[in-house]
Short mmCIF file of C-alpha atoms in Angstrom, two decimals:
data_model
loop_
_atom_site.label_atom_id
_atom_site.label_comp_id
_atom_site.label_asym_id
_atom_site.label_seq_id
_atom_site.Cartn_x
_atom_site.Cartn_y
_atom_site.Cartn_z
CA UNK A 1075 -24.88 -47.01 61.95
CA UNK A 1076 -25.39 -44.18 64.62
CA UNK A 1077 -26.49 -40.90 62.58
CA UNK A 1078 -24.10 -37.80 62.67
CA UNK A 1079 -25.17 -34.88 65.34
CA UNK A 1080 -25.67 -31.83 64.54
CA UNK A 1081 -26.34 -28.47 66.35
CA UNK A 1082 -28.35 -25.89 65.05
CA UNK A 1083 -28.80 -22.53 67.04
CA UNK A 1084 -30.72 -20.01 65.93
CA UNK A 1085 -32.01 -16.40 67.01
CA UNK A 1086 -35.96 -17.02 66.21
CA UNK A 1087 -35.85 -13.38 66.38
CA UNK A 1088 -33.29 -11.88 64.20
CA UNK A 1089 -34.33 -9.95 60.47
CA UNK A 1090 -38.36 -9.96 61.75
CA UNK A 1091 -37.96 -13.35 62.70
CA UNK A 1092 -37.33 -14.68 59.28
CA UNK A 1093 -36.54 -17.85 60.01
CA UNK A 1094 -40.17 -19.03 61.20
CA UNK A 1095 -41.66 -19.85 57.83
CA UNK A 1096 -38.38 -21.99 56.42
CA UNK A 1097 -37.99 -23.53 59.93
CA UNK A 1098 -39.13 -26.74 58.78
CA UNK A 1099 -37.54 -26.75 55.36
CA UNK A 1100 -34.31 -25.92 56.95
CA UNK A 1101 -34.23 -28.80 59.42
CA UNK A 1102 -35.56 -31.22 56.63
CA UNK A 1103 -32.52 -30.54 54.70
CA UNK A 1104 -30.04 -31.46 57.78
CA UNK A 1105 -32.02 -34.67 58.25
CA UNK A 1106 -31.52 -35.44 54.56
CA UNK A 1107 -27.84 -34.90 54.71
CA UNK A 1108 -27.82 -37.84 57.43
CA UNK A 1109 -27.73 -35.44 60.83
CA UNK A 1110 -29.61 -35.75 63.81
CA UNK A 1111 -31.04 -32.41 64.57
CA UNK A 1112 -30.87 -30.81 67.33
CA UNK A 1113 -32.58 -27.46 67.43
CA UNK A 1114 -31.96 -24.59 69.69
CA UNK A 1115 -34.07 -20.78 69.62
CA UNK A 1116 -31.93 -18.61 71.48
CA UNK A 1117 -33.36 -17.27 74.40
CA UNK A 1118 -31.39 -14.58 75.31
CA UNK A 1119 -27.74 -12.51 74.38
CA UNK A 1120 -25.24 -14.77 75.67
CA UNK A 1121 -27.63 -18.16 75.11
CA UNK A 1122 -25.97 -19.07 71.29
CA UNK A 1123 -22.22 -18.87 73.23
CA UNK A 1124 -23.26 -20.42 76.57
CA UNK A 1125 -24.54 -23.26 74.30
CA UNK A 1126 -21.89 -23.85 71.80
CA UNK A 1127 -19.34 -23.60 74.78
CA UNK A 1128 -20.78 -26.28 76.66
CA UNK A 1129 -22.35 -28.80 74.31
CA UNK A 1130 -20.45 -28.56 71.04
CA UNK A 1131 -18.16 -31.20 71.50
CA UNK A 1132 -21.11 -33.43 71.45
CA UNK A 1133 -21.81 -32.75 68.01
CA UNK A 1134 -20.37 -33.42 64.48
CA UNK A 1135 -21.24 -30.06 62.82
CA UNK A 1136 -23.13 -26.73 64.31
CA UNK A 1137 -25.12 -24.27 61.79
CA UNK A 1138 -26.53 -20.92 63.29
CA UNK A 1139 -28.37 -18.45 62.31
CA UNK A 1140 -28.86 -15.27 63.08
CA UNK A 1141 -27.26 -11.79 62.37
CA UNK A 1142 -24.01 -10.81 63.75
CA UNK A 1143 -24.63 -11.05 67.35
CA UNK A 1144 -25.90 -15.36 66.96
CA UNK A 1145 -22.87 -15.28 64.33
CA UNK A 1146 -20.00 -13.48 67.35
CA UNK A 1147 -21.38 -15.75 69.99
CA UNK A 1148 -20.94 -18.72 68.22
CA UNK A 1149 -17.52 -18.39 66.44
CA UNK A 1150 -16.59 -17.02 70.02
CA UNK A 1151 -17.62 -20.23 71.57
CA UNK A 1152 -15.87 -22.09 69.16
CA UNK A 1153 -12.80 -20.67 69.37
CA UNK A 1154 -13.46 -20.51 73.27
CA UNK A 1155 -13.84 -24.20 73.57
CA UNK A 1156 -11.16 -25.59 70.72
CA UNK A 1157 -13.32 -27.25 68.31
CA UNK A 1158 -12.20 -27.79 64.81
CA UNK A 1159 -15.74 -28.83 64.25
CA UNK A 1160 -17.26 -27.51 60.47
CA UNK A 1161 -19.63 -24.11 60.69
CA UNK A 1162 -22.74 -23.71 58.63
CA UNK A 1163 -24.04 -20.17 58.69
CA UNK A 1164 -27.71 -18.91 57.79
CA UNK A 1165 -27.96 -14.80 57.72
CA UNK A 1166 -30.73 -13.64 58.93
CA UNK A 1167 -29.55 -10.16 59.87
CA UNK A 1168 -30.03 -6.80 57.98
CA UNK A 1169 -26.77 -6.49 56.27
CA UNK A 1170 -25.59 -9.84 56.52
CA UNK A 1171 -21.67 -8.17 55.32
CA UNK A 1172 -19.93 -11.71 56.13
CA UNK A 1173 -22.05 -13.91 54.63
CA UNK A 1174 -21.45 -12.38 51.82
CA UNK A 1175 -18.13 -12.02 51.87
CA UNK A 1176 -18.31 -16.14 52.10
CA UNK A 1177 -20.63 -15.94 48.88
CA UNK A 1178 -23.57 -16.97 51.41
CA UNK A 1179 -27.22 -16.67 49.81
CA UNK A 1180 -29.72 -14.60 51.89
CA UNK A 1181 -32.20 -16.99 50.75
CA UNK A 1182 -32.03 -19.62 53.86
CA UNK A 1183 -33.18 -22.36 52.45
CA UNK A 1184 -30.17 -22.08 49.66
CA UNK A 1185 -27.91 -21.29 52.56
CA UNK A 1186 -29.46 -24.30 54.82
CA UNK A 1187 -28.44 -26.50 52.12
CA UNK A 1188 -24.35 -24.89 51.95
CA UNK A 1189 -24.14 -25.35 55.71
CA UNK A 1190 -24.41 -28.90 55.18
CA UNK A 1191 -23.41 -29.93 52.05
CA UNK A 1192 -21.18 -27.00 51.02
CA UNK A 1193 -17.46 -27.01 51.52
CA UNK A 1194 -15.34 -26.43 54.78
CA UNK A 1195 -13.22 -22.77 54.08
CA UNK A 1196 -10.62 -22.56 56.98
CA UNK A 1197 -11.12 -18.69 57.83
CA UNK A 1198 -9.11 -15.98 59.78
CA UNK A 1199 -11.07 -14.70 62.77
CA UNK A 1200 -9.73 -11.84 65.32
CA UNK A 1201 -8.25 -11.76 68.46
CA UNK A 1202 -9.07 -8.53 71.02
CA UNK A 1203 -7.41 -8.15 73.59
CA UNK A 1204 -8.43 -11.96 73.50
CA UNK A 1205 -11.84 -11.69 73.02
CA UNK A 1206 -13.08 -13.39 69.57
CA UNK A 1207 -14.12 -11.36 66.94
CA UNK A 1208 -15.67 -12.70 63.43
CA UNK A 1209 -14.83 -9.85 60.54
CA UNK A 1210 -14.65 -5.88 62.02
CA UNK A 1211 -13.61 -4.05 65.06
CA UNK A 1212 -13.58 -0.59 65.06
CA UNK A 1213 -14.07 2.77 66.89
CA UNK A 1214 -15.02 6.28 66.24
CA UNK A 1215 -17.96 8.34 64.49
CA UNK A 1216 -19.15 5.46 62.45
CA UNK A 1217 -20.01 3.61 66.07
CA UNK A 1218 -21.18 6.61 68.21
CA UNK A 1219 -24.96 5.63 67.63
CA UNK A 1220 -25.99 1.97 68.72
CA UNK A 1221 -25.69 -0.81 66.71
CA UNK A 1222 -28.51 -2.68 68.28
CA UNK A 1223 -30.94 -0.84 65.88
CA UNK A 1224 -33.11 -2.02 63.39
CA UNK A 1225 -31.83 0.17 61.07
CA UNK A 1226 -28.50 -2.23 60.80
CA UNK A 1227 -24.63 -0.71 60.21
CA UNK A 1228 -26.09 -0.07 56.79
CA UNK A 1229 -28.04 3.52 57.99
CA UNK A 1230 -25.95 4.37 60.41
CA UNK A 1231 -23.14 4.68 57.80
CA UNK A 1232 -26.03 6.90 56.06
CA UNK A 1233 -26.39 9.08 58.84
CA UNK A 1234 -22.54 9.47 59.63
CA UNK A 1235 -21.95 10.16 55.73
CA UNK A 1236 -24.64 13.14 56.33
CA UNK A 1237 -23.13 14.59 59.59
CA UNK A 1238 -19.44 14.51 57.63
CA UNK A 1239 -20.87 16.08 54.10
CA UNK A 1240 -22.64 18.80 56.65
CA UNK A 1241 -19.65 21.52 56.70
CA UNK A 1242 -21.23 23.25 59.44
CA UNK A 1243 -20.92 20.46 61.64
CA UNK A 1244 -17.70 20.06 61.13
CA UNK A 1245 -17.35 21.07 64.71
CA UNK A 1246 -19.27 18.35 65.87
CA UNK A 1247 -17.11 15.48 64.72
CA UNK A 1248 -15.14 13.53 67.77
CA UNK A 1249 -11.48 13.17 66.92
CA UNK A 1250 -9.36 10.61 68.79
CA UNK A 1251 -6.02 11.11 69.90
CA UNK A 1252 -4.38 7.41 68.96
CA UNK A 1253 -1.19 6.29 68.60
CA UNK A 1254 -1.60 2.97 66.06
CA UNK A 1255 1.41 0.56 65.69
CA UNK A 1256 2.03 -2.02 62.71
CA UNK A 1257 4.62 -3.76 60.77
CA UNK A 1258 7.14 -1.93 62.85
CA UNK A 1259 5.88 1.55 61.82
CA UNK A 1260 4.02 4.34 64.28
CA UNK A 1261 1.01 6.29 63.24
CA UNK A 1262 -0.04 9.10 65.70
CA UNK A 1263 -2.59 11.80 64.83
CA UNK A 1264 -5.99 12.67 65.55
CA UNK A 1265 -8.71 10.42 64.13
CA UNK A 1266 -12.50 10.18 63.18
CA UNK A 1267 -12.70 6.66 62.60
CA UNK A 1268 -10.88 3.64 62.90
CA UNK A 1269 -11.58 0.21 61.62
CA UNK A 1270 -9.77 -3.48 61.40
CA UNK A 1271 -11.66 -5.89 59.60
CA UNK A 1272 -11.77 -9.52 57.19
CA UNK A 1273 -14.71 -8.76 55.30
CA UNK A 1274 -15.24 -7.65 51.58
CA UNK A 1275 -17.96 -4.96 52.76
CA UNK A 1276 -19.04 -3.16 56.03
CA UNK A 1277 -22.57 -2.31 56.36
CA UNK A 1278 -22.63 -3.17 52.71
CA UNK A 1279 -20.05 -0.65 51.80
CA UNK A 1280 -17.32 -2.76 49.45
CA UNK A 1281 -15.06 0.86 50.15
CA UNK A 1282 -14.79 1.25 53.60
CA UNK A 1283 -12.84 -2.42 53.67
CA UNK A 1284 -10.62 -1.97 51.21
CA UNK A 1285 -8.93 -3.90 48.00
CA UNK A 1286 -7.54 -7.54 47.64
CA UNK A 1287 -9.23 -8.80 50.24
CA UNK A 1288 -8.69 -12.28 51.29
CA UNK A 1289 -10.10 -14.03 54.39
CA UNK A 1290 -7.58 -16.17 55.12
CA UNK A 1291 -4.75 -14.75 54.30
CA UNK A 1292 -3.32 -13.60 57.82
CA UNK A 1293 -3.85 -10.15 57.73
CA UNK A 1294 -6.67 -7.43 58.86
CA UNK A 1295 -7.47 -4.75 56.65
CA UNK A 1296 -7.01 -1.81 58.90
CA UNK A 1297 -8.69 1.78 57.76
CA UNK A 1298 -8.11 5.04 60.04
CA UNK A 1299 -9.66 8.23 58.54
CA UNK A 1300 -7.92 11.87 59.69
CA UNK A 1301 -9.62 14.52 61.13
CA UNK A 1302 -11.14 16.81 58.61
CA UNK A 1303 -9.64 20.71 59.87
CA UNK A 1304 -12.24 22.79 57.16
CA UNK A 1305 -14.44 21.53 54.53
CA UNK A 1306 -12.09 21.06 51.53
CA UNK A 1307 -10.70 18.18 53.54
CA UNK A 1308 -14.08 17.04 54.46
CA UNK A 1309 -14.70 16.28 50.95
CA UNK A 1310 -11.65 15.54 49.74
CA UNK A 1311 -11.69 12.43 52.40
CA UNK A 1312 -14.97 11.40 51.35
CA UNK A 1313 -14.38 11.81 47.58
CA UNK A 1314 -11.25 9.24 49.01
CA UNK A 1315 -13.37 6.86 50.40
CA UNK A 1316 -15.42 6.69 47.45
CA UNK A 1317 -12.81 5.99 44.92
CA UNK A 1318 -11.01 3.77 47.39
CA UNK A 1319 -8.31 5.82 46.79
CA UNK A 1320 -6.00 6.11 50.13
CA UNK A 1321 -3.85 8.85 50.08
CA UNK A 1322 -2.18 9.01 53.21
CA UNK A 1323 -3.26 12.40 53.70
CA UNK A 1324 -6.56 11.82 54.73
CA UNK A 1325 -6.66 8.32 55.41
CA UNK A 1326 -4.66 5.46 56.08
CA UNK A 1327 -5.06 2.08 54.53
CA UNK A 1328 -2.63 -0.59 55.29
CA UNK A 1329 -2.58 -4.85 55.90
CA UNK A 1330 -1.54 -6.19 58.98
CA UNK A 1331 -1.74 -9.33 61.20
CA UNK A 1332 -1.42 -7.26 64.82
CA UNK A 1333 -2.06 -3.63 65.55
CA UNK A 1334 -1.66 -1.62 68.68
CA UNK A 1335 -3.77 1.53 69.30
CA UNK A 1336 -2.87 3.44 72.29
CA UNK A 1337 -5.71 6.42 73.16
CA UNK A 1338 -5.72 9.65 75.23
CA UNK A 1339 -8.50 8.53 76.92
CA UNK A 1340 -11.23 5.65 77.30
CA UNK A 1341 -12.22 4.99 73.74
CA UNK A 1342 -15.66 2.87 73.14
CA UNK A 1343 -15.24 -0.34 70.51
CA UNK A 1344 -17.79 -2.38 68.42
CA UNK A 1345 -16.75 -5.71 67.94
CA UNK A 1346 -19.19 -7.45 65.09
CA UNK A 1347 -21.86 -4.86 65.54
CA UNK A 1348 -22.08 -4.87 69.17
CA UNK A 1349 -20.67 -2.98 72.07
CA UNK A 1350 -17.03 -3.96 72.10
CA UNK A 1351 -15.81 -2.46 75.28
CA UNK A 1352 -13.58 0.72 76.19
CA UNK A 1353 -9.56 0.48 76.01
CA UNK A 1354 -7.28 2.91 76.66
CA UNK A 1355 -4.77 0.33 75.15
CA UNK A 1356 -5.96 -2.76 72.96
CA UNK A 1357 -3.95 -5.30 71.08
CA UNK A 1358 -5.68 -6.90 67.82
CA UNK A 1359 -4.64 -10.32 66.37
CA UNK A 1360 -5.26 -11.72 63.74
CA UNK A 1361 -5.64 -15.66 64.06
CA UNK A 1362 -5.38 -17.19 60.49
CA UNK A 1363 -7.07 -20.21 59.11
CA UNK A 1364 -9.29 -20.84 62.41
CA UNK A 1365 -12.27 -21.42 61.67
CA UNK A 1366 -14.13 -24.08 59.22
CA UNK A 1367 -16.84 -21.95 57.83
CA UNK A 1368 -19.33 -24.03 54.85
CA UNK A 1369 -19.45 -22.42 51.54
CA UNK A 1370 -20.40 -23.42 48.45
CA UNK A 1371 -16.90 -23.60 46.91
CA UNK A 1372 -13.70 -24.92 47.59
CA UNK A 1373 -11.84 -22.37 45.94
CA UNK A 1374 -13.48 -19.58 48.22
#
């Protein structure tokens, strides 16, 4: 009996190139499950898609690893290409903010063994402007400084959360003229920051995603934060955020499975942690129940 094939691309790179000293462990396990392995380092950004997209037809389950650039690529490519083939996922970014919204150890060798053994969890990805997207798209002062750092989404929350508690700089903040439609209702005003995503956390912040969330239930949770005018409402939004407590004075917090946002000018995206593009008009979608991602439950 021919063995099953799998695919296994990975970022030797990603999280201080973590993945070198379970290498072997990992690929042991997928030959135990009954796979023939196929490994593949990434070589460079673009490699993990290019490689899913052309060859994953060929094979009876894929598993990368990675952080959220291997992870983009690869759903990408397997939305790209139409394959309702199972995903096994290691994490070997810094944050790792969808992986554990799918209850996904960081330890790889535990998560080698849920990408093949674990159960298949049917999961909502997004839709920009047609371009795939895994769990978050957003713009505004939270993505101003590069993603691509070390650091991860985790610091660079730190370092926005400084700049807004700073009153003084309160004239330094970037608001965004936007006009957001949803669920038949219009929300125009000036915003700071503004976020869709289908993740429990972002940048390891369970807050900034919101309540009740469920990945595949059909609907983004979308966040936009108002412009601050003077320091009372500077800390009255973040005392919000904290308390995940949306007011609708200071921030908006709603579910939806399409939203609209319509800027003044240009505006600058991250989609997944990396440079999403600029839009003066972009249409998000969600697509529900696309993706088989493994966990290690069937009731995810």
């Amino acid at each position: 009996m021919e063995k099953r094939k799998l695919l296994f691309v990975f970022n030797p790179h990603s999280g201080k190139a973590q993945i070198r000293p379970n290498l072997l462990q990992i690929i042991d396990i997928f030959t135990k499950a009954g796979y023939d392995v196929t490994a593949y380092p990434t070589q460079c950004q673009a490699d993990a898609y290019n490689k899913v997209k052309a060859d994953g037809a060929f094979y009876d389950h894929i598993v990368c690893s990675g952080g959220d650039g291997t992870l983009d690529e690869t759903v990408s490519a397997i939305m790209d290409a139409g394959l309702k083939t199972n995903l096994g996922y290691i994490p070997a970014g810094s944050t790792n903010d969808f992986a554990n919204s799918l209850d996904i150890p960081k330890d790889m060798v535990k998560a080698a063994n849920i990408a093949v053994n674990g159960t298949p969890f049917l999961c909502d990805v997004g839709k920009m402007d047609g371009v795939t997207f895994v769990y978050v798209a957003a713009f505004g002062l939270f993505t101003d400084v590069s993603y691509q750092t070390d650091q991860g989404l985790k610091n660079m929350l730190g370092h926005a959360a400084y700049i807004l508690e700073g009153a003084k700089r309160l004239g330094q903040i970037e608001s965004y003229r936007v006009k957001v439609e949803a669920n038949g209702e219009v929300y125009e005003d000036d915003w700071i920051y503004g976020m869709v995503s289908n993740s429990k956390s972002i940048g390891g912040f369970s807050a900034l995603s919101g309540k009740d969330v469920e990945l595949d239930d059909g609907v983004f949770e979308v966040l936009l934060i108002k412009m601050p005018r003077n320091p009372i409402e500077l800390n009255e939004t973040l005392a919000c955020l904290l308390k995940q407590e949306f007011d609708f004075k200071h921030l908006y917090a709603f579910k939806s499975d399409e939203v609209t946002f319509t800027f003044e000018n240009p505006t600058c995206w991250t989609r997944d942690g990396e440079f999403g593009g600029s839009y003066t008009k972009v249409q998000i979608n969600n697509c529900q129940k696309q993706v088989p991602f493994m966990v290690a439950m069937s009731d995810k």
